[in-house]
Coordinates of C-alpha atoms in Angstrom, one line a residue:
M1 CA 113.0 140.1 128.5
G2 CA 111.2 140.6 131.9
Q3 CA 110.2 144.0 133.2
Q4 CA 112.9 145.8 135.2
P5 CA 112.3 146.2 138.9
T6 CA 113.0 149.7 140.2
V7 CA 115.2 150.8 143.0
H8 CA 114.7 154.3 144.3
V9 CA 117.5 156.5 145.6
A10 CA 116.8 159.5 147.8
V11 CA 118.7 162.7 146.7
Y12 CA 119.2 165.9 148.7
D13 CA 121.8 168.6 148.9
T14 CA 125.3 167.4 150.1
L15 CA 124.5 163.8 149.2
A16 CA 127.7 161.7 149.7
D17 CA 128.4 160.6 146.1
W18 CA 130.8 157.8 146.9
E19 CA 128.5 155.9 149.2
I20 CA 126.1 154.7 146.5
G21 CA 128.3 154.4 143.4
H22 CA 128.9 150.6 143.6
V23 CA 125.2 150.0 144.3
T24 CA 123.8 151.9 141.4
A25 CA 126.4 150.9 138.8
Y26 CA 126.1 147.2 139.5
L27 CA 122.4 147.1 139.8
R28 CA 122.3 148.3 136.2
N29 CA 125.2 146.1 135.0
T30 CA 123.5 142.8 134.1
T31 CA 126.6 140.8 133.0
A32 CA 127.0 138.6 136.1
Q33 CA 123.5 138.9 137.5
R34 CA 121.2 135.9 137.9
P35 CA 118.9 135.1 135.0
P36 CA 116.8 136.7 133.6
R37 CA 119.4 139.5 134.0
T38 CA 117.0 142.4 133.3
G39 CA 119.0 144.6 135.7
F40 CA 117.3 147.2 137.8
A41 CA 116.0 150.6 136.9
V42 CA 117.4 153.3 139.2
R43 CA 115.2 156.4 139.8
T44 CA 116.0 159.3 142.0
V45 CA 113.6 160.8 144.6
G46 CA 113.7 164.3 145.9
A47 CA 111.6 166.4 148.3
T48 CA 110.8 168.4 145.1
R49 CA 111.9 168.2 141.5
E50 CA 114.4 171.0 141.9
P51 CA 118.0 169.9 141.3
V52 CA 120.2 169.1 144.3
E53 CA 123.9 169.4 144.5
T54 CA 125.9 166.4 145.9
M55 CA 128.9 166.7 148.1
G56 CA 131.1 166.2 145.1
G57 CA 129.4 169.1 143.3
L58 CA 127.3 167.1 140.9
R59 CA 123.8 168.4 140.1
V60 CA 121.0 165.8 140.1
T61 CA 117.5 166.5 139.0
P62 CA 115.1 164.1 140.8
D63 CA 113.0 161.8 138.7
L64 CA 110.1 162.1 141.1
T65 CA 109.1 163.5 144.5
L66 CA 108.4 161.9 147.8
D67 CA 104.8 162.6 147.3
E68 CA 104.9 160.5 144.2
L69 CA 106.8 157.6 145.7
S70 CA 105.0 154.4 146.6
P71 CA 106.4 151.2 148.1
R72 CA 104.3 149.1 145.7
D73 CA 106.3 150.6 142.8
S74 CA 109.7 149.9 144.3
A75 CA 112.1 147.0 145.1
L76 CA 114.2 149.0 147.5
L77 CA 114.6 152.5 148.9
I78 CA 118.2 153.8 149.3
L79 CA 119.0 156.6 151.7
P80 CA 122.6 157.9 151.2
G81 CA 124.5 160.0 153.7
A82 CA 124.6 163.8 153.5
A83 CA 125.6 166.6 155.8
T84 CA 122.0 167.7 155.8
W85 CA 121.1 164.7 158.0
D86 CA 123.0 166.4 160.8
E87 CA 121.9 169.9 160.2
G88 CA 118.2 169.8 161.1
S89 CA 114.9 168.1 160.2
D90 CA 114.8 168.8 156.4
N91 CA 115.5 165.1 155.6
A92 CA 112.9 163.8 158.1
P93 CA 110.3 163.2 155.4
F94 CA 112.8 160.7 153.8
A95 CA 113.0 158.8 157.1
R96 CA 109.2 158.7 157.3
A97 CA 109.1 157.3 153.8
A98 CA 111.5 154.6 155.0
R99 CA 108.9 153.7 157.7
S100 CA 106.2 153.4 155.1
F101 CA 108.4 151.1 153.0
L102 CA 109.2 148.8 155.9
D103 CA 105.6 148.7 157.0
A104 CA 104.8 147.6 153.4
G105 CA 107.5 144.9 153.5
V106 CA 109.7 146.7 151.0
P107 CA 113.4 146.9 152.1
V108 CA 115.3 150.0 152.9
A109 CA 119.1 150.7 152.9
A110 CA 120.6 153.6 154.8
I111 CA 124.3 154.6 155.1
C112 CA 126.2 157.1 157.1
G113 CA 124.1 160.1 158.2
A114 CA 120.9 158.5 157.0
T115 CA 121.2 155.9 159.8
A116 CA 120.9 158.8 162.3
G117 CA 117.7 159.9 160.5
L118 CA 116.3 156.4 160.9
A119 CA 117.4 156.3 164.5
A120 CA 115.5 159.5 165.2
E121 CA 112.5 158.1 163.4
G122 CA 112.6 155.1 165.8
L123 CA 113.3 152.6 163.1
L124 CA 116.5 151.2 164.7
D125 CA 115.0 150.7 168.1
D126 CA 114.1 147.0 167.5
R127 CA 116.5 146.0 164.7
D128 CA 120.1 145.1 164.6
H129 CA 122.0 147.9 162.9
T130 CA 125.3 149.7 162.5
S131 CA 126.5 153.2 161.5
A132 CA 129.6 155.4 161.7
A133 CA 129.9 154.8 165.5
A134 CA 127.6 153.9 168.4
G135 CA 128.0 157.3 169.9
Y136 CA 126.9 159.0 166.8
L137 CA 123.5 157.3 166.9
A138 CA 123.3 157.7 170.7
A139 CA 123.3 161.4 170.2
T140 CA 119.9 161.1 168.5
G141 CA 118.4 159.9 171.8
Y142 CA 117.1 156.7 170.2
R143 CA 116.4 153.5 172.2
G144 CA 118.2 151.0 170.1
G145 CA 121.7 151.2 171.5
D146 CA 121.7 147.6 172.6
R147 CA 121.0 146.5 169.0
Y148 CA 124.1 148.4 167.6
R149 CA 126.6 146.0 165.9
E150 CA 130.3 146.7 165.2
A151 CA 130.1 145.4 161.6
P152 CA 130.7 146.8 158.1
A153 CA 127.1 146.5 157.2
V154 CA 124.0 144.9 158.8
N155 CA 120.7 143.6 157.4
D156 CA 117.9 142.9 159.9
R157 CA 114.5 142.1 158.4
G158 CA 115.0 144.1 155.3
L159 CA 116.6 147.2 156.9
I160 CA 120.2 147.5 155.8
T161 CA 122.6 149.9 157.5
A162 CA 126.3 150.8 157.0
G163 CA 128.9 153.4 158.0
P164 CA 130.4 155.9 155.7
T165 CA 133.6 153.9 155.1
E166 CA 131.8 150.8 153.9
P167 CA 130.2 151.5 150.5
V168 CA 131.3 148.0 149.2
A169 CA 129.8 146.1 152.2
F170 CA 126.7 148.3 151.9
A171 CA 126.4 147.2 148.2
R172 CA 126.9 143.6 149.1
E173 CA 124.0 143.6 151.5
I174 CA 121.8 145.3 149.0
F175 CA 122.7 142.8 146.3
A176 CA 122.0 139.9 148.7
E177 CA 118.7 141.3 149.8
L178 CA 117.6 141.7 146.1
D179 CA 119.1 138.4 145.1
V180 CA 121.1 140.0 142.3
Y181 CA 123.9 137.5 142.2
A182 CA 124.3 133.8 143.0
P183 CA 126.1 133.4 146.4
E184 CA 129.5 132.5 144.9
V185 CA 129.3 135.4 142.5
L186 CA 128.4 137.8 145.2
D187 CA 131.3 136.6 147.3
A188 CA 133.7 137.1 144.3
W189 CA 132.3 140.5 143.7
Y190 CA 132.9 141.5 147.3
R191 CA 136.4 140.0 147.3
L192 CA 137.3 141.9 144.2
F193 CA 136.0 145.4 145.2
A194 CA 136.7 145.2 149.0
H195 CA 140.1 143.3 148.9
S196 CA 141.4 143.6 145.3
D197 CA 141.4 139.8 145.2
A198 CA 142.5 138.9 141.6
S199 CA 141.2 135.4 142.0
A200 CA 137.7 136.8 142.0
F201 CA 138.0 137.8 138.3
E202 CA 137.7 134.2 137.1
V203 CA 134.4 133.6 139.0
L204 CA 132.9 136.9 137.7
A205 CA 134.0 136.2 134.2
A206 CA 132.5 132.7 134.2
A207 CA 129.2 134.1 135.5
S208 CA 129.2 136.8 132.8
A209 CA 129.7 134.1 130.1
Q210 CA 126.8 132.0 131.1

């Protein structure tokens, strides 16, 4: 079996649990993935190794700190939303980490409030992107308003963005970027979880049996 690539998930107080659940669960679930189906290791990254408390009240102890994080050891960095993105600059180091990932050619995925953090860092000025609303990002004073797209999720050159109501579309773009599923399987996965399309079961079951 091949070595598992690692996806890193940033964690901080008030992290929005529901925004990353589909991503993390199905990166680890190998049943319908492309061969060699090693799945992905998921590791959490905090500002420190002290536990954080999510919006849903779960306590998460980070696996490593930002100081220990390197793009060369990662397949993707995920920045979930959190109330703390709108409450000051405490999460700014995570946005700076996103810059280092993109500069190294490693993809980044941000959802909800994390998109505002990336906007403030200047990372959305020259890439197509989306968020909760155009006005929400405009409040950051960023220069990328003309690149805002009214879409569930957007991927532009390895930077994935989505609004808080689109965790399934967010996951779909991540899976596509990482080439987790064959295109027809990814389409079926999205139809099942976004639209409860029962016909998608047959496609997923066939992929799992191969």
